[in-house]
PDB file of C-alpha atoms in Angstrom:
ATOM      1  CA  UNK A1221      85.547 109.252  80.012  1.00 91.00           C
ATOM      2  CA  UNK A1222      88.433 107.510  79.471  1.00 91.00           C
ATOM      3  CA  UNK A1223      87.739 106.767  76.073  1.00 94.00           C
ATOM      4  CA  UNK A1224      86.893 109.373  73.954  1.00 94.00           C
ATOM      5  CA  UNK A1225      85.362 107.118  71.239  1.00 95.00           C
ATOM      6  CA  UNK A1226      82.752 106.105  74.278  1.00 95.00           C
ATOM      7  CA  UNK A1227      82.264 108.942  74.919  1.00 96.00           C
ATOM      8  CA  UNK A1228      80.959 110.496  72.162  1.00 96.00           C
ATOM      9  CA  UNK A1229      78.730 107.773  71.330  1.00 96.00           C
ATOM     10  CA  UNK A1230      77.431 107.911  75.161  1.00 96.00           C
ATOM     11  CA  UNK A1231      76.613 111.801  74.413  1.00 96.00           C
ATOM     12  CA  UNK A1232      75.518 111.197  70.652  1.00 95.00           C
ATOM     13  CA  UNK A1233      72.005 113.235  70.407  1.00 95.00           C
ATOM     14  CA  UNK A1234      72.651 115.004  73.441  1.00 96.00           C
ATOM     15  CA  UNK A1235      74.456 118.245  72.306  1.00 96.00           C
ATOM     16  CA  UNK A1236      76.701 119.214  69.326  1.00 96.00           C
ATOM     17  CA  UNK A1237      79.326 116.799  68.551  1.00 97.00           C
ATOM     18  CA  UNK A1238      82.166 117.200  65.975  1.00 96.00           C
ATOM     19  CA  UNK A1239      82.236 114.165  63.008  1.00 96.00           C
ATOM     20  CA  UNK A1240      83.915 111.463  64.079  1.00 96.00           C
ATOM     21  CA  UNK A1241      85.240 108.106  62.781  1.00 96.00           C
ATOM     22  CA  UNK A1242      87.597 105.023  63.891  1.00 96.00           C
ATOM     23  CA  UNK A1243      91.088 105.598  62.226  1.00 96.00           C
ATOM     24  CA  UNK A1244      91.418 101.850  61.012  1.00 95.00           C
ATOM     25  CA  UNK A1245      91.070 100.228  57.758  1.00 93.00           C
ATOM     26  CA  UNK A1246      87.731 100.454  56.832  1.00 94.00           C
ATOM     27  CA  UNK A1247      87.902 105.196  57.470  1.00 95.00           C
ATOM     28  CA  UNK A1248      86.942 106.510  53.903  1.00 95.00           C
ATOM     29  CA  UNK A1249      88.164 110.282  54.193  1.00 94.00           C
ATOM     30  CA  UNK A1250      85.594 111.376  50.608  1.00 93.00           C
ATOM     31  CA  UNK A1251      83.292 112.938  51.915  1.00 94.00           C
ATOM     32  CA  UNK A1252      85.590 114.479  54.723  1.00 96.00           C
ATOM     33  CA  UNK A1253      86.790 118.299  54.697  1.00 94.00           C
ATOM     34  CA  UNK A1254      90.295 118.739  55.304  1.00 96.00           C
ATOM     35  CA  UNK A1255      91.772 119.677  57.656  1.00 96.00           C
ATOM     36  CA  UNK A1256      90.967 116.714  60.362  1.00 96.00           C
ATOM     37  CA  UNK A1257      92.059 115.833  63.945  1.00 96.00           C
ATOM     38  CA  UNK A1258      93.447 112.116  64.774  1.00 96.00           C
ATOM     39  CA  UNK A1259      93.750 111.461  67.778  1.00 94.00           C
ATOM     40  CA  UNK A1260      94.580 108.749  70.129  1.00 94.00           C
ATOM     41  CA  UNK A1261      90.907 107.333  71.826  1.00 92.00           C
ATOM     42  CA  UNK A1262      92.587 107.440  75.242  1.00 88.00           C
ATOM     43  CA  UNK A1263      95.876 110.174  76.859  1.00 74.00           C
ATOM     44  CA  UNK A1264      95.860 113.548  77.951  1.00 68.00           C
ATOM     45  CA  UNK A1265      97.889 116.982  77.678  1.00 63.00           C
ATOM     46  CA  UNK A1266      97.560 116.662  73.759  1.00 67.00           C
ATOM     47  CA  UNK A1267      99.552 113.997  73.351  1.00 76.00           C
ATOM     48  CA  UNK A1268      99.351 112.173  69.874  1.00 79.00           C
ATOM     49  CA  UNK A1269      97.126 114.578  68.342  1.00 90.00           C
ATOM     50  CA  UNK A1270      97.944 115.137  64.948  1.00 93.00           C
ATOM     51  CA  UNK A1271      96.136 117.892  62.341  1.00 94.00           C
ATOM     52  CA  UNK A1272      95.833 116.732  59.110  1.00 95.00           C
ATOM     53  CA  UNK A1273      95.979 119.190  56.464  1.00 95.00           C
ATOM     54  CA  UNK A1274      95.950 116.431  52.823  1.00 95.00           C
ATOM     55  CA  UNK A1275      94.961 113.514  51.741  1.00 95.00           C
ATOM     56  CA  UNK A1276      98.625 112.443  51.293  1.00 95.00           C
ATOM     57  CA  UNK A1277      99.440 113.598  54.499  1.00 94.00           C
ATOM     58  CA  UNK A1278      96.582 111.252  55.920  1.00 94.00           C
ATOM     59  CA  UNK A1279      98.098 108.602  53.778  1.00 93.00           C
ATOM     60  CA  UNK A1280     101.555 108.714  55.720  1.00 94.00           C
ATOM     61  CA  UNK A1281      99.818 108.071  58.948  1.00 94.00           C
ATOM     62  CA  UNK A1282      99.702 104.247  60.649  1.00 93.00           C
ATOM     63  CA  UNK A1283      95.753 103.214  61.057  1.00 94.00           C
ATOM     64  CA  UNK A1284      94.239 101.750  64.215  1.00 94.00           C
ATOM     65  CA  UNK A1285      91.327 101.225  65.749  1.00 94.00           C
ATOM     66  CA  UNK A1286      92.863 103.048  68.997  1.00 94.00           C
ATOM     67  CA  UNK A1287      92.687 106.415  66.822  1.00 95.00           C
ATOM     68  CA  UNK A1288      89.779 108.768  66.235  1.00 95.00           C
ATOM     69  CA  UNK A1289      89.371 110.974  63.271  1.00 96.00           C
ATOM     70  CA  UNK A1290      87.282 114.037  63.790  1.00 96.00           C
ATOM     71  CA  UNK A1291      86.709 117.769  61.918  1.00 95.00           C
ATOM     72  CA  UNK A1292      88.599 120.191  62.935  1.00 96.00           C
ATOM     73  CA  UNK A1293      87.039 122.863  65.094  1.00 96.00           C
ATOM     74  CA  UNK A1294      88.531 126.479  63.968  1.00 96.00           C
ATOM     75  CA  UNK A1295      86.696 128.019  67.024  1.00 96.00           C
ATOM     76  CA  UNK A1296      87.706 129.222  71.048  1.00 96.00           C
ATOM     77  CA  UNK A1297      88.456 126.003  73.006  1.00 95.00           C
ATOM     78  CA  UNK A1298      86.786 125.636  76.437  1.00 97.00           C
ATOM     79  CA  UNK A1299      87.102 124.215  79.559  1.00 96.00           C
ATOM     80  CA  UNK A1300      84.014 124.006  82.000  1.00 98.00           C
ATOM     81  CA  UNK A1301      84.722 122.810  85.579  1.00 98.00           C
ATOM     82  CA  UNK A1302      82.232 120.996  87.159  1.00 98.00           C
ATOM     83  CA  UNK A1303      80.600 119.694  90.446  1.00 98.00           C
ATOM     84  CA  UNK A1304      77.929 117.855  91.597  1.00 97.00           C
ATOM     85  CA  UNK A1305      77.012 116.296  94.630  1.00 96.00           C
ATOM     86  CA  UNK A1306      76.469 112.496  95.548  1.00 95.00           C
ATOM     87  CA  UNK A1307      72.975 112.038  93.807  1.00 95.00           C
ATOM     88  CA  UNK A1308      74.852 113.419  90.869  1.00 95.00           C
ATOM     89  CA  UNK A1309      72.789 116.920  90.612  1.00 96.00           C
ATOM     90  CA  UNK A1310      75.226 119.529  89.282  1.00 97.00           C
ATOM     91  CA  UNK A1311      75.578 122.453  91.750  1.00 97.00           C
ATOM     92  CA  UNK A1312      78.319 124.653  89.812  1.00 97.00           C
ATOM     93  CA  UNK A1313      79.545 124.807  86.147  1.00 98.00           C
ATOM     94  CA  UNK A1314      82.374 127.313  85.479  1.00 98.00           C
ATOM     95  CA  UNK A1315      83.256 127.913  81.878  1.00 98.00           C
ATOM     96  CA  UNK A1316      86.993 129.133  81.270  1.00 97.00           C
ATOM     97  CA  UNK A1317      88.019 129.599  77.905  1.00 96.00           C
ATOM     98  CA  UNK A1318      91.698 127.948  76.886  1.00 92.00           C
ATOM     99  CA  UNK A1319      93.505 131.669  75.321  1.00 90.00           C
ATOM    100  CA  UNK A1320      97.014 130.308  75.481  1.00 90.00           C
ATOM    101  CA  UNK A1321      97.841 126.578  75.413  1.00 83.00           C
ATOM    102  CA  UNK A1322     101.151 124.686  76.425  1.00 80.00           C
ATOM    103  CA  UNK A1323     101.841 121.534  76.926  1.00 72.00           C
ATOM    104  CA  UNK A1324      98.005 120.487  77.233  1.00 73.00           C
ATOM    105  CA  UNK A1325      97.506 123.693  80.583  1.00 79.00           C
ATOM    106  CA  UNK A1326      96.280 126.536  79.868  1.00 84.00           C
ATOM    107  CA  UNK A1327      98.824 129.618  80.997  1.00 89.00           C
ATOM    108  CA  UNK A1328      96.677 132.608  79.635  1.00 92.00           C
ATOM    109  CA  UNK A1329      92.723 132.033  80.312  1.00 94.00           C
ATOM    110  CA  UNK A1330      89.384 133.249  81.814  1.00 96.00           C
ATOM    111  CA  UNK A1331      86.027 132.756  83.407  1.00 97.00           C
ATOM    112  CA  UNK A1332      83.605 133.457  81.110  1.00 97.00           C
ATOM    113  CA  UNK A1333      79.703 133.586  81.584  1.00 97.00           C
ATOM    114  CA  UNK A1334      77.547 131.259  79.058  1.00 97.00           C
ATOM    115  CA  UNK A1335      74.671 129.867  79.295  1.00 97.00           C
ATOM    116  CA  UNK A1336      74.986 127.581  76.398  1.00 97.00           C
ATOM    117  CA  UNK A1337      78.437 126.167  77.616  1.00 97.00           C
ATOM    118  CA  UNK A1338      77.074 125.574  80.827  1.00 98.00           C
ATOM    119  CA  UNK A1339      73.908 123.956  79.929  1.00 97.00           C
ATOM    120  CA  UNK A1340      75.870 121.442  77.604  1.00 97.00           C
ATOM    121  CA  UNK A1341      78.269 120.392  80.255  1.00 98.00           C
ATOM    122  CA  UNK A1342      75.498 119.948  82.827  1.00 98.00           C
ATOM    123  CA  UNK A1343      73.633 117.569  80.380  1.00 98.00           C
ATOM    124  CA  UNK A1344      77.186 115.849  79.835  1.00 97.00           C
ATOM    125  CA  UNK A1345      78.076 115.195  83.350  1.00 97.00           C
ATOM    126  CA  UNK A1346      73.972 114.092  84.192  1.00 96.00           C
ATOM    127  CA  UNK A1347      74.401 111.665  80.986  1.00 96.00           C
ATOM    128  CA  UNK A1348      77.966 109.756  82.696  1.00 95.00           C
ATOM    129  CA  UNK A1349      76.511 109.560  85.870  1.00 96.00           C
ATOM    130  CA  UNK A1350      79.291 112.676  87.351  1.00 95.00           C
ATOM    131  CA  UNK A1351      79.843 112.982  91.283  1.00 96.00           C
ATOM    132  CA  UNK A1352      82.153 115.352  92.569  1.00 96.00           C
ATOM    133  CA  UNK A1353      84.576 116.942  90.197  1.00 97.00           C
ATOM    134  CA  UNK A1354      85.235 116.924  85.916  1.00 96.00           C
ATOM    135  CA  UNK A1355      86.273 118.904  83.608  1.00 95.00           C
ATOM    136  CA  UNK A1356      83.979 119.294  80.359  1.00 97.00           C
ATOM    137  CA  UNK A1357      86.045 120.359  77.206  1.00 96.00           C
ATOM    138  CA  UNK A1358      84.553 121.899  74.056  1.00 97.00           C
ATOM    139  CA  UNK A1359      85.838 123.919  71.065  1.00 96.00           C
ATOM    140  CA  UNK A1360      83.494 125.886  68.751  1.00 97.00           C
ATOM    141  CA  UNK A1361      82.641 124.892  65.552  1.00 95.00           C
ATOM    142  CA  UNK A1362      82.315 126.828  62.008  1.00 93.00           C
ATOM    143  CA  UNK A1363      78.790 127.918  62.983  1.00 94.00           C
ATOM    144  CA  UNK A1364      80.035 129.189  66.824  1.00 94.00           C
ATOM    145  CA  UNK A1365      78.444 126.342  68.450  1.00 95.00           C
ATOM    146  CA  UNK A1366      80.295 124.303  71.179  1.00 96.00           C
ATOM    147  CA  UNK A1367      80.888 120.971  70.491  1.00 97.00           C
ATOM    148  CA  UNK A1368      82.305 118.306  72.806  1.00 97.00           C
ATOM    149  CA  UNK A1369      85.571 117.319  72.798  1.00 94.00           C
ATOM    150  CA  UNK A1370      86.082 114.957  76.059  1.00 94.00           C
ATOM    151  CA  UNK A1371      85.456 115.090  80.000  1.00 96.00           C
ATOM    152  CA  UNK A1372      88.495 114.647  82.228  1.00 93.00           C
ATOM    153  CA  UNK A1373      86.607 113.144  85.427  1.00 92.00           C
ATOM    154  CA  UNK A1374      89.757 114.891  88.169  1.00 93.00           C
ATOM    155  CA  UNK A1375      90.960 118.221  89.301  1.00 94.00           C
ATOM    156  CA  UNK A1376      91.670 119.951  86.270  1.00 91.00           C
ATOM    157  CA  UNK A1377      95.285 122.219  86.541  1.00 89.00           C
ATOM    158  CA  UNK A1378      93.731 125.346  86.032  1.00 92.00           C
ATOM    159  CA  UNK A1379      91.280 124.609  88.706  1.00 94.00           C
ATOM    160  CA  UNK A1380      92.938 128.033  90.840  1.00 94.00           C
ATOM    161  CA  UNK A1381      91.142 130.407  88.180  1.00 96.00           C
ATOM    162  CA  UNK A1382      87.239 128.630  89.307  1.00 97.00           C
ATOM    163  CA  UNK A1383      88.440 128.943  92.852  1.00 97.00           C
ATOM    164  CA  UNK A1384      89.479 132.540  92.543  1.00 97.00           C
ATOM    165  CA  UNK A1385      86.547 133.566  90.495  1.00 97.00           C
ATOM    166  CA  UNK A1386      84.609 132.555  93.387  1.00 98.00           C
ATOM    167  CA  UNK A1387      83.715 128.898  93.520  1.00 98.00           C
ATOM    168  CA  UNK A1388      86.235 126.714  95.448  1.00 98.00           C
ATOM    169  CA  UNK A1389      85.487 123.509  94.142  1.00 97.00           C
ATOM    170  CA  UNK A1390      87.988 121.310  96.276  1.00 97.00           C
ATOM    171  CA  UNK A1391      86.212 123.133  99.360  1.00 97.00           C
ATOM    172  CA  UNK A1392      83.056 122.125  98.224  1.00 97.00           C
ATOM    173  CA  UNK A1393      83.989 118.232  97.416  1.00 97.00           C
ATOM    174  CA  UNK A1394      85.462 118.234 101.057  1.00 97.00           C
ATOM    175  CA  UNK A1395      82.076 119.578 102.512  1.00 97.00           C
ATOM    176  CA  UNK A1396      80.043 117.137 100.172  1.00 96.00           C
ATOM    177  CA  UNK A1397      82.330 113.917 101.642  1.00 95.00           C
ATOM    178  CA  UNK A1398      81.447 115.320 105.034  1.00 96.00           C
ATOM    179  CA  UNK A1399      78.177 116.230 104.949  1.00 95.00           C
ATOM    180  CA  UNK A1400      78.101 119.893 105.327  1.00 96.00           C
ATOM    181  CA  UNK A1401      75.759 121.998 103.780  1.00 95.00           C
ATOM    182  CA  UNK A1402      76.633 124.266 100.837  1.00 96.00           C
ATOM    183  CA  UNK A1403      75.784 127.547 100.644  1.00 96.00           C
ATOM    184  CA  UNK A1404      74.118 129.217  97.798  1.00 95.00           C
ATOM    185  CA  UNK A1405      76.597 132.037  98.162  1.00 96.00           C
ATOM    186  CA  UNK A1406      79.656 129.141  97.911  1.00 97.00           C
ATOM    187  CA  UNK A1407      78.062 128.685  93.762  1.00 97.00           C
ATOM    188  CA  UNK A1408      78.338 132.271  93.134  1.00 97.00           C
ATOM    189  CA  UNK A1409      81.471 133.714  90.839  1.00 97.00           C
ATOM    190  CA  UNK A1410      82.632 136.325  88.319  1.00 97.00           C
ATOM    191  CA  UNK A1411      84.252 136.635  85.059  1.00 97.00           C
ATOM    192  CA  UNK A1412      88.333 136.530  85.717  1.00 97.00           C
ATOM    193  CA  UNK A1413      91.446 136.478  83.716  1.00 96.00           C
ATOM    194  CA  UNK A1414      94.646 134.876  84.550  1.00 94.00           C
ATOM    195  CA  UNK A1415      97.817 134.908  83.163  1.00 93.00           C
ATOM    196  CA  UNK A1416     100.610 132.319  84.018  1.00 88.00           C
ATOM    197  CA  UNK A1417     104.496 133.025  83.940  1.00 85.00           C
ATOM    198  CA  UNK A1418     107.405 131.600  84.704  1.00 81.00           C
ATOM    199  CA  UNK A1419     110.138 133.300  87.396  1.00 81.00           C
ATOM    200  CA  UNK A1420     113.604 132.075  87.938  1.00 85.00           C
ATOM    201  CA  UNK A1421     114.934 132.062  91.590  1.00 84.00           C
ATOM    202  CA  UNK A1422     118.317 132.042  91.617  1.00 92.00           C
ATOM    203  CA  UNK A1423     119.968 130.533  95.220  1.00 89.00           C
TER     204      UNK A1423
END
């Protein structure tokens, strides 16, 4: 999971990936559409991600074998927050799609009910082997399908939407590292929206 590059190989034939290439000497950008992601293989909060929009503009950037090129995805980004026990079954998958974006957290988002979404990060999180908690990413490509964009394997920061929509993940992991039994009504949860703001207290 932590390298993205790795990743996508691990889930190649699995479910719908976007293209993607090593950024180092040998990337041919022909037969490429414009615009394209590069990205670092490993970081977080969106560091280092850059959107190409022209050839020249790819030309400017430094190549390494650190950085992945992929298509850009023009579709709703996803996050699906996941659990699954110690034998690795997946008991919960909670879909919450990214509305508003800063910083890499999403401050405007919402549980949303798909089947698709939630398939595809089950089959993820089987295919790495997943116990306890991860967060499956996707964005939707031209054609409206999800495609994978990477798995953060920790708590993810909007993790207080899934637990208010009705499935309290870190309850669960602590009952799971104890031994209690989960109940089926503890897997349950509803579509929710969420807005984040910021107040100033003044002392």
């Amino acid at each position: 999971c932590l390298d993205k590059l790795n990743l996508l190989i691990a889930c190649d034939g699995l479910i719908p990936l976007p293209r993607f290439a090593i950024f180092n000497q040998t990337f041919d950008d022909s037969d490429w559409q414009y615009p394209l992601i590069v990205k670092p293989r490993s970081g977080s909060g969106s560091r280092g991600i850059v959107k190409v929009a022209t050839p020249a503009e790819l030309a400017k950037l430094e190549r390494s074998s650190q950085l992945l090129v992929q298509e850009y995805l023009p579709g709703e980004e996803f996050s699906v927050d996941v659990f699954a026990n110690t034998q690795g079954e997946v008991l919960a998958t909670v879909p919450r799609l990214r509305m508003k974006v800063d910083s890499g957290i999403a401050v405007v988002s919402r549980t949303v009910k798909d089947r698709e979404l939630e398939e595809c990060a089950r089959q993820v999180s089987e295919r790495i082997g997943l116990t306890y908690v991860a967060n499956v990413q996707f964005r939707r490509n031209a054609a409206g399908r999800p495609c994978l964009l990477e798995v953060n394997p920790r708590f993810p920061g909007t993790m207080p939407l899934t637990v208010a929509s009705g499935v309290n993940i870190p309850l669960l992991t602590l009952k799971e590292l104890l031994g209690e039994p989960i109940k089926p009504e503890e897997l349950r949860w509803q579509e929710l929206a969420m807005v984040r703001t910021w107040h100033e207290t003044y002392l």
